[in-house]
Short mmCIF file of C-alpha atoms in Angstrom, two decimals:
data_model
loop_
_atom_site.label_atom_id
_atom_site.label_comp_id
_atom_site.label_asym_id
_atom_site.label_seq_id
_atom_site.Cartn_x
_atom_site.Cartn_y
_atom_site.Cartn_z
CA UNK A 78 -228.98 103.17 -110.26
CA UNK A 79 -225.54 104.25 -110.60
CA UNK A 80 -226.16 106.12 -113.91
CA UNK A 81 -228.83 107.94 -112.23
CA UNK A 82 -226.96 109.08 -109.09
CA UNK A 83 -223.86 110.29 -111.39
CA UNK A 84 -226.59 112.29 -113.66
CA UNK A 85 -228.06 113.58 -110.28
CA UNK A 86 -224.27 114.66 -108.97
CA UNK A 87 -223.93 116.20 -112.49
CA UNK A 88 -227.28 118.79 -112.35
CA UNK A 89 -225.29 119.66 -108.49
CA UNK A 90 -223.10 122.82 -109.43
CA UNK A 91 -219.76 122.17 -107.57
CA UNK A 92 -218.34 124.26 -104.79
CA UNK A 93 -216.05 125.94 -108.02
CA UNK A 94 -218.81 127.01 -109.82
CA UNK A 95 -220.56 129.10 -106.86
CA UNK A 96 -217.00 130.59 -106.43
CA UNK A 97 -216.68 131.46 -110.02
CA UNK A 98 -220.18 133.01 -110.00
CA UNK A 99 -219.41 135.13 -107.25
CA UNK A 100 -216.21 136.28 -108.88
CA UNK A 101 -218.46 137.06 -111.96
CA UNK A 102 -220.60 139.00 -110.56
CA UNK A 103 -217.63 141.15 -108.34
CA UNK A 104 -216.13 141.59 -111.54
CA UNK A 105 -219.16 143.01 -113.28
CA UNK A 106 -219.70 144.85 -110.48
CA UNK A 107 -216.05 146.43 -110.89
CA UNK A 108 -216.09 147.47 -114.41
CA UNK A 109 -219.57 148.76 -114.09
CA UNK A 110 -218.71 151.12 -111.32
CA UNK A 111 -217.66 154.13 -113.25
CA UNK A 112 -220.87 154.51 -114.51
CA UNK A 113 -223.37 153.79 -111.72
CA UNK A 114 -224.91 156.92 -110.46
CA UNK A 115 -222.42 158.82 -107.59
CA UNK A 116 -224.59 159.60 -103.78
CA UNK A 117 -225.01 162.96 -102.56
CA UNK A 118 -221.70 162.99 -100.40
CA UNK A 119 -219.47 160.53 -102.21
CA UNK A 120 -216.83 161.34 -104.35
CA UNK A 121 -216.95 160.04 -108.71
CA UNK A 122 -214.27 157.67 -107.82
CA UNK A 123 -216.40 156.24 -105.08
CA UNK A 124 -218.01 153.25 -106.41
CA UNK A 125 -214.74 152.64 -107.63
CA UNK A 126 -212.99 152.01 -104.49
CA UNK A 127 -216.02 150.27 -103.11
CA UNK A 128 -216.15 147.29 -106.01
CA UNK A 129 -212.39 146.99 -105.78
CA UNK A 130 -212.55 146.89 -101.96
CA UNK A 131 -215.50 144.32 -102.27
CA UNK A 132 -213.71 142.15 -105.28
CA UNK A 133 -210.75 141.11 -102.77
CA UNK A 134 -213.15 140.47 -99.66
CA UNK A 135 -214.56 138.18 -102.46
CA UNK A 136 -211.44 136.73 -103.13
CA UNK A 137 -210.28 136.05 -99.66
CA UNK A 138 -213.13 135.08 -98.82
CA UNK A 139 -213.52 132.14 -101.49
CA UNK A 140 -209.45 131.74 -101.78
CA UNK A 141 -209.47 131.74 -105.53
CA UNK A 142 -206.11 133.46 -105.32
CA UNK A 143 -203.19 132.99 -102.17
CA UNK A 144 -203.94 135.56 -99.93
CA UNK A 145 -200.68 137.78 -100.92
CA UNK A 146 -201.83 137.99 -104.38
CA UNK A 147 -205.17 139.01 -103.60
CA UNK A 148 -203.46 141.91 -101.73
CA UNK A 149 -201.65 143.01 -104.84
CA UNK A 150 -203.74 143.04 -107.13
CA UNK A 151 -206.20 145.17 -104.81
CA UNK A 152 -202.94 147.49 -104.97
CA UNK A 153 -202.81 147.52 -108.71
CA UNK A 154 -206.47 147.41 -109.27
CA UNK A 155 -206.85 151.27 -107.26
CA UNK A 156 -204.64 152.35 -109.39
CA UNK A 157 -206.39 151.26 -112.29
CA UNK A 158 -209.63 152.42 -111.73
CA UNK A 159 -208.31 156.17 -110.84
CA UNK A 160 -209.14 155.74 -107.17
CA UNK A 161 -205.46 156.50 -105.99
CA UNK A 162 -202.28 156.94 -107.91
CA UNK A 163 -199.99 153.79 -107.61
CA UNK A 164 -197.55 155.61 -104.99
CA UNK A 165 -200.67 155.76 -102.76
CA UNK A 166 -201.62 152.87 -102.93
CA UNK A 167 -198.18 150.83 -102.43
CA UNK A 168 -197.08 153.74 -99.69
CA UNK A 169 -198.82 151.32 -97.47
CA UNK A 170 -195.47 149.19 -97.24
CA UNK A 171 -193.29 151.48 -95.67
CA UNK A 172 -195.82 152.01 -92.64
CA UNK A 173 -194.39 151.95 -89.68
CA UNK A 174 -196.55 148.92 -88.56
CA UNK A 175 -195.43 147.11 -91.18
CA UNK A 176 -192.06 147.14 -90.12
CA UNK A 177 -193.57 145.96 -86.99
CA UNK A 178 -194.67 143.17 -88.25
CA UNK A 179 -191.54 141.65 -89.44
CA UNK A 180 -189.71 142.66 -86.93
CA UNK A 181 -192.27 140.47 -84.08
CA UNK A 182 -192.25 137.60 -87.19
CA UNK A 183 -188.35 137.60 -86.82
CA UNK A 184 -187.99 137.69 -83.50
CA UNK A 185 -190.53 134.44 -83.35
CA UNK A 186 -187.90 132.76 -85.45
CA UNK A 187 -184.82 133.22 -83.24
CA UNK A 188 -187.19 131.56 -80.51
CA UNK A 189 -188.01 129.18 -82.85
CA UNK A 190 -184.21 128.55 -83.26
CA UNK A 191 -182.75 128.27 -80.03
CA UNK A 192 -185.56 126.46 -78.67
CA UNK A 193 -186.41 128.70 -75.86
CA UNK A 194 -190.46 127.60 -76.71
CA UNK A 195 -189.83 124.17 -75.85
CA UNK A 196 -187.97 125.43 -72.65
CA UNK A 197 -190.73 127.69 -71.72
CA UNK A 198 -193.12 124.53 -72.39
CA UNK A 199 -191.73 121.75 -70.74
CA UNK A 200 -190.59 123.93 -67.19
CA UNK A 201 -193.94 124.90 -66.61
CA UNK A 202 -195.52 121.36 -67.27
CA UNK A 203 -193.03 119.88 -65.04
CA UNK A 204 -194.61 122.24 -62.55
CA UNK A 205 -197.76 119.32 -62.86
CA UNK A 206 -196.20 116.46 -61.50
CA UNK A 207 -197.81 114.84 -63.79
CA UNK A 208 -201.77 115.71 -62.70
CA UNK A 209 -203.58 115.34 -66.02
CA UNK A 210 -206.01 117.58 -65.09
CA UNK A 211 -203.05 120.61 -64.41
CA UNK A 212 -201.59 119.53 -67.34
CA UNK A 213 -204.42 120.71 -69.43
CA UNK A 214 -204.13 123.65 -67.79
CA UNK A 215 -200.49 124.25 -68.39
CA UNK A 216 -200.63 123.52 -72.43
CA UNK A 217 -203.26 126.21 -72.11
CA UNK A 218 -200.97 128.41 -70.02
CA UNK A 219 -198.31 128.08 -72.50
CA UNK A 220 -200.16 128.93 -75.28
CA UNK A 221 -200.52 132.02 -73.22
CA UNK A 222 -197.08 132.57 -72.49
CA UNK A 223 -195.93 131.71 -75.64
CA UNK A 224 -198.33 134.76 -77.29
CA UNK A 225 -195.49 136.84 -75.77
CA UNK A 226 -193.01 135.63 -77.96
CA UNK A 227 -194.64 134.39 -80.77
CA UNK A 228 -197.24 136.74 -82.89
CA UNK A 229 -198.45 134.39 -84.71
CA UNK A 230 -201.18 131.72 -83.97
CA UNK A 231 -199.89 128.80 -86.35
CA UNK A 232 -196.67 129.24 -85.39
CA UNK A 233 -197.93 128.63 -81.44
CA UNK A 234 -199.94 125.83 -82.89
CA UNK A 235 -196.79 124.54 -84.45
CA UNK A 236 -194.89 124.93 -81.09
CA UNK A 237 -197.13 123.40 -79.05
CA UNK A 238 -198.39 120.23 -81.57
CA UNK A 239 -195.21 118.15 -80.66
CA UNK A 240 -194.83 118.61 -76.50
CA UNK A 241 -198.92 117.75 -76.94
CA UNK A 242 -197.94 114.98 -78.52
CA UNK A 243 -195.21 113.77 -76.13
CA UNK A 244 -197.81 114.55 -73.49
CA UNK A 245 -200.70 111.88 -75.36
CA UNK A 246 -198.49 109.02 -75.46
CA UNK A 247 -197.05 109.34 -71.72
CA UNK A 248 -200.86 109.88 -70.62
CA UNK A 249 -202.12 106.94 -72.54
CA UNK A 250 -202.15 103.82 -70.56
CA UNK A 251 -203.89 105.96 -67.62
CA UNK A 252 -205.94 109.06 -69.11
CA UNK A 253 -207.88 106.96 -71.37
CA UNK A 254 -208.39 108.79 -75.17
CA UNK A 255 -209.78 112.18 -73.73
CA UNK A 256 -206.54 112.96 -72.78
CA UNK A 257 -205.53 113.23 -76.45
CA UNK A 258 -209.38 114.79 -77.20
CA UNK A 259 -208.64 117.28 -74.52
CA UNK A 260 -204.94 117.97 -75.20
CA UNK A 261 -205.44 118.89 -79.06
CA UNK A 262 -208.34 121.14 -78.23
CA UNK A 263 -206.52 123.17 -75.09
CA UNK A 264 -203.08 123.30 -78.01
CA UNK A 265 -205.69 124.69 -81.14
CA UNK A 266 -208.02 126.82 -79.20
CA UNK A 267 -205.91 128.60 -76.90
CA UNK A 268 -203.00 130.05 -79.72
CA UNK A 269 -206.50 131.61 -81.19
CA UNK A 270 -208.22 132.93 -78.11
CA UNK A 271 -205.00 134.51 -77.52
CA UNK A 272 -204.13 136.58 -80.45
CA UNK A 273 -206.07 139.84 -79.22
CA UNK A 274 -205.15 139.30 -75.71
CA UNK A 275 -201.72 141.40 -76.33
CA UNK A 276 -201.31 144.15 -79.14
CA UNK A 277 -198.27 142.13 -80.63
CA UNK A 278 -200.56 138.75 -79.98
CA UNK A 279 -200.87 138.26 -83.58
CA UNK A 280 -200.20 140.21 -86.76
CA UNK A 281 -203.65 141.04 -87.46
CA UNK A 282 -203.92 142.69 -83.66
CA UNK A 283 -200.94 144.77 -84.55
CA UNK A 284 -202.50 146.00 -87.83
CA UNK A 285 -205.77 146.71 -86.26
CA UNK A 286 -204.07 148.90 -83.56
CA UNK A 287 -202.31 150.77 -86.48
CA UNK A 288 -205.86 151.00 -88.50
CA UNK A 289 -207.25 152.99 -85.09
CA UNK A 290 -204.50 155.61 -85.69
CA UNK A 291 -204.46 155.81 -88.84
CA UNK A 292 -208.63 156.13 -89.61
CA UNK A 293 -209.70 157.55 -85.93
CA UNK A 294 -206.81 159.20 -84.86
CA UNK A 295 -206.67 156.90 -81.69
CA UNK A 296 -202.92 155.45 -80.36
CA UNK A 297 -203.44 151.93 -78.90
CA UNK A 298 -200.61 151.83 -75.84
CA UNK A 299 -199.21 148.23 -74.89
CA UNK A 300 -199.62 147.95 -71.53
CA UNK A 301 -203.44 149.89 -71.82
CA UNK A 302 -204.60 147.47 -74.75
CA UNK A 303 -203.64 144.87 -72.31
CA UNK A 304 -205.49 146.45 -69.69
CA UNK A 305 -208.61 145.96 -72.26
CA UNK A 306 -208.54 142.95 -73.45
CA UNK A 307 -206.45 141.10 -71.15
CA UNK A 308 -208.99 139.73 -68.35
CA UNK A 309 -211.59 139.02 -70.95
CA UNK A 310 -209.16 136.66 -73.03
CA UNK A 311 -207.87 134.88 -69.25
CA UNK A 312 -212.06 134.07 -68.74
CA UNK A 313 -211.85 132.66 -71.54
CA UNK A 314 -209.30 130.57 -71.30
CA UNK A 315 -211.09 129.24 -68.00
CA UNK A 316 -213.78 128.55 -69.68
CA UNK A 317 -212.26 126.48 -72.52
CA UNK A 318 -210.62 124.48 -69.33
CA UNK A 319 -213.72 123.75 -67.72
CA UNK A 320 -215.08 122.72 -70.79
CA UNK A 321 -212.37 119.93 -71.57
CA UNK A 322 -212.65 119.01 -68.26
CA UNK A 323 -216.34 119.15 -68.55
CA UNK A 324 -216.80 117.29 -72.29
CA UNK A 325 -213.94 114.62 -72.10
CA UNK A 326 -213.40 113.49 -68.40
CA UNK A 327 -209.90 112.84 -67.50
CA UNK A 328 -208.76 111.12 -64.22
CA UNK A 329 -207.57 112.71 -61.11
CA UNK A 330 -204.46 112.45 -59.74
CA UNK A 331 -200.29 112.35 -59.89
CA UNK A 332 -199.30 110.20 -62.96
CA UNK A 333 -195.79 109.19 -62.72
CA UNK A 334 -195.54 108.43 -66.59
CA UNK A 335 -196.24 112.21 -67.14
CA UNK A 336 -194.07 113.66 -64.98
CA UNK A 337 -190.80 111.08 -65.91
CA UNK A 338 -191.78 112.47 -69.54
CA UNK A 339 -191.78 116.38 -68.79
CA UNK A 340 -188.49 115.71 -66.71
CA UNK A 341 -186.97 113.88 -69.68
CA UNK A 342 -187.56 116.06 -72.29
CA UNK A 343 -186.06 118.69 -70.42
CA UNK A 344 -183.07 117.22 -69.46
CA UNK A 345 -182.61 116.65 -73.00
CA UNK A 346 -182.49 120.26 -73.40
CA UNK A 347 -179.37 120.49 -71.51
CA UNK A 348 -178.15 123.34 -69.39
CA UNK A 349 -179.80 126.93 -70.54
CA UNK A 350 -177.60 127.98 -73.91
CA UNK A 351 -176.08 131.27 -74.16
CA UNK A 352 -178.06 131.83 -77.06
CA UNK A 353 -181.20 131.06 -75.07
CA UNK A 354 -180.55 134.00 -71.80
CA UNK A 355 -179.50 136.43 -74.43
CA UNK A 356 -182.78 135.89 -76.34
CA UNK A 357 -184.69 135.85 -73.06
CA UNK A 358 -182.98 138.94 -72.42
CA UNK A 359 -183.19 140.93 -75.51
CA UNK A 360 -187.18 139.86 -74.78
CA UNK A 361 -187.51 141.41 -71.48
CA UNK A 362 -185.82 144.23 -72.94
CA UNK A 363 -188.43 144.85 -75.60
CA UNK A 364 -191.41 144.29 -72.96
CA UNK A 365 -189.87 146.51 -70.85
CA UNK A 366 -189.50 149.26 -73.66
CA UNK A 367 -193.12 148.68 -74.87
CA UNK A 368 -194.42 149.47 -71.37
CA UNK A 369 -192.58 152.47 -70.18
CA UNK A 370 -193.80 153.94 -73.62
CA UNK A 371 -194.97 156.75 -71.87
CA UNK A 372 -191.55 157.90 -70.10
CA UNK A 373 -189.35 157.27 -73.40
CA UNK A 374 -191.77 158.30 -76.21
CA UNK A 375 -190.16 155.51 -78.60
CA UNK A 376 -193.12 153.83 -80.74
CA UNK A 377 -194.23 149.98 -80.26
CA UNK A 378 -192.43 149.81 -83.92
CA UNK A 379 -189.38 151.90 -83.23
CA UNK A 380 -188.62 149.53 -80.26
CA UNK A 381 -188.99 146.55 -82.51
CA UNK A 382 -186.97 147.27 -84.51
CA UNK A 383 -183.94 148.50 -82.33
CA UNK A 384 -183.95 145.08 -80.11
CA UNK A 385 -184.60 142.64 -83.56
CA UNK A 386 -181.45 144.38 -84.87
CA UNK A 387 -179.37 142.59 -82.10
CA UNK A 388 -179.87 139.21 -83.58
CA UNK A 389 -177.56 139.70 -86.55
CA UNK A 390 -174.89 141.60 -84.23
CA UNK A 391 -171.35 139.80 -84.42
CA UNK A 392 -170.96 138.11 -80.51
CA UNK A 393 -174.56 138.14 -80.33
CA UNK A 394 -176.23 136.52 -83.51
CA UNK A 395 -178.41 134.56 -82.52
CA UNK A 396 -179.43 133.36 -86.29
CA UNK A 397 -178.47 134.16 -90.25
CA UNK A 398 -179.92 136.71 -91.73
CA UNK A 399 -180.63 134.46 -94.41
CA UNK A 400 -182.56 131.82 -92.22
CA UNK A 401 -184.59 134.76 -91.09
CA UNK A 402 -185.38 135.42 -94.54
CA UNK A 403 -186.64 132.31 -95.40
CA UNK A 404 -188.59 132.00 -91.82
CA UNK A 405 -190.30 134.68 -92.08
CA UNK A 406 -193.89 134.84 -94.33
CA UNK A 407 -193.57 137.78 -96.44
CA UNK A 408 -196.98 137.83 -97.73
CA UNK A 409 -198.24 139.26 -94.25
CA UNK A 410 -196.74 142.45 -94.68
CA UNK A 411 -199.02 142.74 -98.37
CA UNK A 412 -201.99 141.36 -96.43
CA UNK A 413 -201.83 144.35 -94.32
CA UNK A 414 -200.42 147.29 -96.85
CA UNK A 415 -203.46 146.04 -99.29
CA UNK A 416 -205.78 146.56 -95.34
CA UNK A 417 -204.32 149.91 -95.49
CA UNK A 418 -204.37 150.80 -99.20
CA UNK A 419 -208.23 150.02 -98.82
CA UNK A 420 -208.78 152.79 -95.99
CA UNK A 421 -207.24 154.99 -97.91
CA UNK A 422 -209.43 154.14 -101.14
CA UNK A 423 -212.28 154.69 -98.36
CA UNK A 424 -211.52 158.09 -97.53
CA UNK A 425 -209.97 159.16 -101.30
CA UNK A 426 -213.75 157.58 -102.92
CA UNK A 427 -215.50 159.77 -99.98
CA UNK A 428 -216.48 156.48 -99.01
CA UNK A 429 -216.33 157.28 -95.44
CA UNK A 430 -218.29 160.51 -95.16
CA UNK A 431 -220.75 158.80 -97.44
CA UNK A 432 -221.28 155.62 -95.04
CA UNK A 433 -220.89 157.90 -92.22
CA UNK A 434 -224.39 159.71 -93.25
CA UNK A 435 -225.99 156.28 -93.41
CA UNK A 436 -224.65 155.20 -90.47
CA UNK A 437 -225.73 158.36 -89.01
CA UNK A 438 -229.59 158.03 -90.43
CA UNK A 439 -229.72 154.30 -89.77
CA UNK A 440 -227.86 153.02 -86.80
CA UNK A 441 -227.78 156.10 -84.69
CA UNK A 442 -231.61 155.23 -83.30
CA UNK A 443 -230.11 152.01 -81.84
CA UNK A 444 -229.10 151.00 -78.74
CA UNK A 445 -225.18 150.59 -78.13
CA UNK A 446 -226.20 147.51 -76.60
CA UNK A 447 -228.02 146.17 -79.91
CA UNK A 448 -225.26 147.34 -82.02
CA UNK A 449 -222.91 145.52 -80.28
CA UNK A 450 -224.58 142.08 -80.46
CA UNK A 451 -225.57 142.85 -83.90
CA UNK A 452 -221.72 143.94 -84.70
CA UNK A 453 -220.69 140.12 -82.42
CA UNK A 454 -222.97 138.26 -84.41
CA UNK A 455 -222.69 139.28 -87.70
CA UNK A 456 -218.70 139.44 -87.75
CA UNK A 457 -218.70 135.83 -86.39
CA UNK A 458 -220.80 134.37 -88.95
CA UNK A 459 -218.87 135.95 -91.72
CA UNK A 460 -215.74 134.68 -90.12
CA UNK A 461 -216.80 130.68 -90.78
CA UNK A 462 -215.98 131.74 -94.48
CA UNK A 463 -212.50 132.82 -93.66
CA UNK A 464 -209.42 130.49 -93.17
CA UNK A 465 -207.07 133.50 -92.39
CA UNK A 466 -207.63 135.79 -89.19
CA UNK A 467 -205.01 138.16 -91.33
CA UNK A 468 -207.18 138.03 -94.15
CA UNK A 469 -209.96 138.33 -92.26
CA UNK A 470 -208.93 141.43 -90.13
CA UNK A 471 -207.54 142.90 -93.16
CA UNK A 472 -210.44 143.22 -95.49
CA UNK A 473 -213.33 143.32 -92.57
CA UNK A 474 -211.52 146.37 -89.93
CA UNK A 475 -211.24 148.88 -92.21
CA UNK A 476 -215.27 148.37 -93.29
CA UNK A 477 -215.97 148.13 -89.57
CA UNK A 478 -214.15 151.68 -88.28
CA UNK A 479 -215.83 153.60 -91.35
CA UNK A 480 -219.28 152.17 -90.02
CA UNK A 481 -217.98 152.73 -86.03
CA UNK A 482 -216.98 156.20 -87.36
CA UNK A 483 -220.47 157.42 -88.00
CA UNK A 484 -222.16 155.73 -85.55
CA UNK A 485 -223.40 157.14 -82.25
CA UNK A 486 -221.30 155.50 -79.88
CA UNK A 487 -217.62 155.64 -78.99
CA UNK A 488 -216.13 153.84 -82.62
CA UNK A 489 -213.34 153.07 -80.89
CA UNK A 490 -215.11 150.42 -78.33
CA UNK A 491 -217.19 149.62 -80.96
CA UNK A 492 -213.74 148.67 -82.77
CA UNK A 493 -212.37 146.25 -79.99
CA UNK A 494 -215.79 144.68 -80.15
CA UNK A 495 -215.46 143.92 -83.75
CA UNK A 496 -211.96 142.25 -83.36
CA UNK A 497 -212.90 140.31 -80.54
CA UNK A 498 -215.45 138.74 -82.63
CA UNK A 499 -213.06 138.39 -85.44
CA UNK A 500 -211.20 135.60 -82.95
CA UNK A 501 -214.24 133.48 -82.84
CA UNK A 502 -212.87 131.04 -85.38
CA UNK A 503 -213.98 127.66 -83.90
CA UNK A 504 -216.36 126.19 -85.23
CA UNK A 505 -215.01 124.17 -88.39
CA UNK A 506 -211.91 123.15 -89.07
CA UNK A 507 -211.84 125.78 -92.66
CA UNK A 508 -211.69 128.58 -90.00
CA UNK A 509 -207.65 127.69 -89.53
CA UNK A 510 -204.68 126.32 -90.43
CA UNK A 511 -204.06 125.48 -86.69
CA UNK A 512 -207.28 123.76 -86.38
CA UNK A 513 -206.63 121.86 -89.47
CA UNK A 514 -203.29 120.59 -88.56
CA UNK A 515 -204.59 119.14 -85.19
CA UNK A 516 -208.24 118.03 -87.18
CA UNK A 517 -206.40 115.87 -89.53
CA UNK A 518 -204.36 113.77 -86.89
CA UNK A 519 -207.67 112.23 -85.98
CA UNK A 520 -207.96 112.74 -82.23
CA UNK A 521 -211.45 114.62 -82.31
CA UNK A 522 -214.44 114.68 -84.59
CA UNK A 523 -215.91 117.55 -87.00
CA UNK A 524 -219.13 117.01 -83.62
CA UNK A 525 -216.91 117.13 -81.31
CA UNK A 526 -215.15 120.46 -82.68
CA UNK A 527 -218.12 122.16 -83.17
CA UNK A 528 -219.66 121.46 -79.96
CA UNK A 529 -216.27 122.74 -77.58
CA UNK A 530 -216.45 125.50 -80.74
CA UNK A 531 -219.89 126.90 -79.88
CA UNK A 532 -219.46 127.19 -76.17
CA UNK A 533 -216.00 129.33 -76.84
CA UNK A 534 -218.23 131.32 -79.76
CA UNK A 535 -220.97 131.99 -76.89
CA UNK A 536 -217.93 132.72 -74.44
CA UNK A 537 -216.50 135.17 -76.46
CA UNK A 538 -219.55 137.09 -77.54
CA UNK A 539 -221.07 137.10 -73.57
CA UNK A 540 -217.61 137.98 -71.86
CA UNK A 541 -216.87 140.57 -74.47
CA UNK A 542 -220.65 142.52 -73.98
CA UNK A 543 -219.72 142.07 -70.31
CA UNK A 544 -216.49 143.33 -70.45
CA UNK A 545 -217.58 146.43 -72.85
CA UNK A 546 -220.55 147.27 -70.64
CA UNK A 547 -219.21 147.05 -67.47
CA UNK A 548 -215.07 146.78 -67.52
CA UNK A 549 -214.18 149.18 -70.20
CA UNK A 550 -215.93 152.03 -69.09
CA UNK A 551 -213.90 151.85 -65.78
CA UNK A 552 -210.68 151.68 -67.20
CA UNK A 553 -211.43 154.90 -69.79
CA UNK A 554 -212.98 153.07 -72.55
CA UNK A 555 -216.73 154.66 -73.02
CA UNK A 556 -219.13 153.15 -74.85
CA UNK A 557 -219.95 157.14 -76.14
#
């Protein structure tokens, strides 16, 4: 019997080989592309930039290579097949967003290092008094708060894993074991729901708003890409309350083992540090800069940049350049100069004009409506193959603005709808790092995940049509 199931399990091809099959046939497609037959409307070198662009979706997609590597050799590979000359294509990395990007990554390290997070957690579930149903509520709250000051989902995740933690064992003896079901969902869901809530929510949010300047001429302004997506993400995030409330029943009431924890744990913090208010206030200064944009003129980047340089000033330094170095992940900057090195392949291969025509024959006879839940539902099933929102947003945004592009309706709404649905990653615990941190410490089930997943996947795809049909419009987003 044995013999025969281990020459059954033999005939399966493995996970590898479908990956290595896949790569095969990207590659063929690759080197055959200077030689397939060129459309009416795209350029010789079109092909070109389309198998390139298609070989690292293929790659991030199956995660034959890191991430980062993908992204160079996508740099190298234009290059190579005469799409753009190297300087184009590695121009990308002295974008302004980019330097963006590690600026927001570096200032979530100082916070990181003086412990202001925990601060921020711990006051606000002290607010509780210990009510386990309000202290769902506040992790979820945090995780909001925290999107503020950290642009990066894991690192929330990260932030918010240990006070959940305190929280589960002071809750035990009284919330029963949903209080640790509960607790791990409201800390994994809510760092994801959040990152296109603010434009520096996560580093994939800030390199979409960049990719709507730089391929439809559109400038994303803090406080107005708040005003967008802001309400929609908060709905959510009632939603995802009522549903651990809903799915794993805690009970009502004060718990006095809660709120002696909260009130420990920040005494133990001691007395606010100086490093701590000058963080706090070097913060408020940047959100203050980002939203007066309008009176000063000074760029979401340029901003950035000006208040991270504060950290390494002598009487302020608030951490070592060199522990800021070794904080920060570097292969997010690549991620996104690859994002932007494949736009410009798109528009160099006439690419864009090309799709633009078939857009124009093909999707211009449908309803916005229909394209929208088409553009929701196909996005979220492609993202249960992606671990990486970065990844994600950086090979599928600049494929979804050349489509928006030639479409009949507004491609900028038709943008927002396609990140929106980019966040739906909660379903399976591949879709993040986040979710597979929390997974593997046993409190929930692969069921259980998938079941809390689907009613946030069916939030975000109602609450977004709802907000695109009817909000939007109001607030000078059109749908044409």
């Amino acid at each position: 019997m044995s013999s025969q199931l281990d020459a059954d399990n033999m005939k399966k091809p493995s996970k590898a080989t479908y990956k290595y099959v896949v790569l095969g046939v990207l590659l063929l497609f690759l080197f055959a592309s200077p030689f397939l037959p060129v459309p009416e409307s795209m350029e010789l070198r079109g092909w070109s930039a389309l198998a390139v662009v298609t070989l690292g979706i293929g790659l991030w997609f199956t995660h034959l290579l890191p991430p980062a590597v993908t992204a160079m050799l996508l740099i190298v590979l234009f290059p190579l097949f005469g799409v753009l000359t190297f300087e184009q294509s590695a121009a990308s990395l002295g974008k302004e967003v980019i330097w963006l990007i590690i600026a927001m990554l570096m200032m979530g390290a100082a916070v990181e290092r003086t412990g202001l997070d925990k601060r921020i957690a711990f006051t606000i579930l002290m607010l509780t008094k210990g009510n386990i149903r309000l202290v769902l509520l506040a992790l979820i709250f945090v995780g909001f708060v925290l999107t503020f000051f950290l642009p990066n989902a894991i690192g929330r995740v990260v932030v918010l894993l240990p006070v959940a933690l305190g929280v589960i064992q002071s809750l035990a003896g009284t919330g029963g074991p949903n209080v640790g079901k509960a607790s791990m969902f409201a800390i994994t869901y809510t760092p994801i729901i959040c990152s296109v809530a603010l434009i520096t929510g996560a580093t994939g949010s800030v390199y979409a708003a960049s990719l709507f300047e730089t391929m439809l001429g559109f400038e994303w302004r803090y406080l107005y890409w708040m005003a967008v997506m802001l309400p929609s993400t908060l709905a959510i995030l009632l939603i995802l309350w009522l549903a651990l409330l809903w799915l794993f029943p805690v009970k009502a009431g004060k718990h006095a083992q809660g709120e002696a924890y909260f009130k420990q744990e920040k005494e133990k913090l001691g007395p606010m540090s100086f490093q701590e208010k000058t963080l706090l206030i070097l913060y408020v200064l940047l959100i203050t800069l980002w939203t007066t944009q309008s009176v000063h003129q000074l760029s979401i980047s340029f901003s950035a940049v000006l208040i991270v340089i504060a950290l390494y000033i002598p009487g302020i330094q608030l951490m070592e350049w060199k522990e800021a170095v070794a904080k920060v992940d570097w292969s997010i900057p690549l991620l996104f100069s690859a994002g932007f090195s494949m736009a410009e392949a798109f528009e160099a291969g006439g690419v864009v004009q090309w799709s633009s025509s078939l857009a124009s024959a093909h999707l211009n006879g449908l309803p916005a409506f229909t394209l929208a839940v088409s553009l929701l539902l196909v996005v979220a099933a492609i993202r249960i193959g992606f671990t990486n929102l970065t990844a994600m947003i950086a090979s599928l945004m600049p494929v979804a603005l050349t489509f928006a592009a030639g479409s009949n309706v507004n491609p900028v709404w038709l943008g927002m709808i396609c990140l929106a649905a980019c966040s739906t990653g909660f379903l399976f615990p591949s879709q993040s790092v986040g979710t597979m941190m929390t997974y593997a410490l046993g409190y929930y089930t692969s069921q259980e995940l998938l079941k809390v997943g689907a009613i946030l996947t069916l939030s975000v795809i109602v609450i977004t049509l709802l907000a695109a049909f009817l909000y939007w419009p109001l607030i000078g987003l059109p749908v044409h």
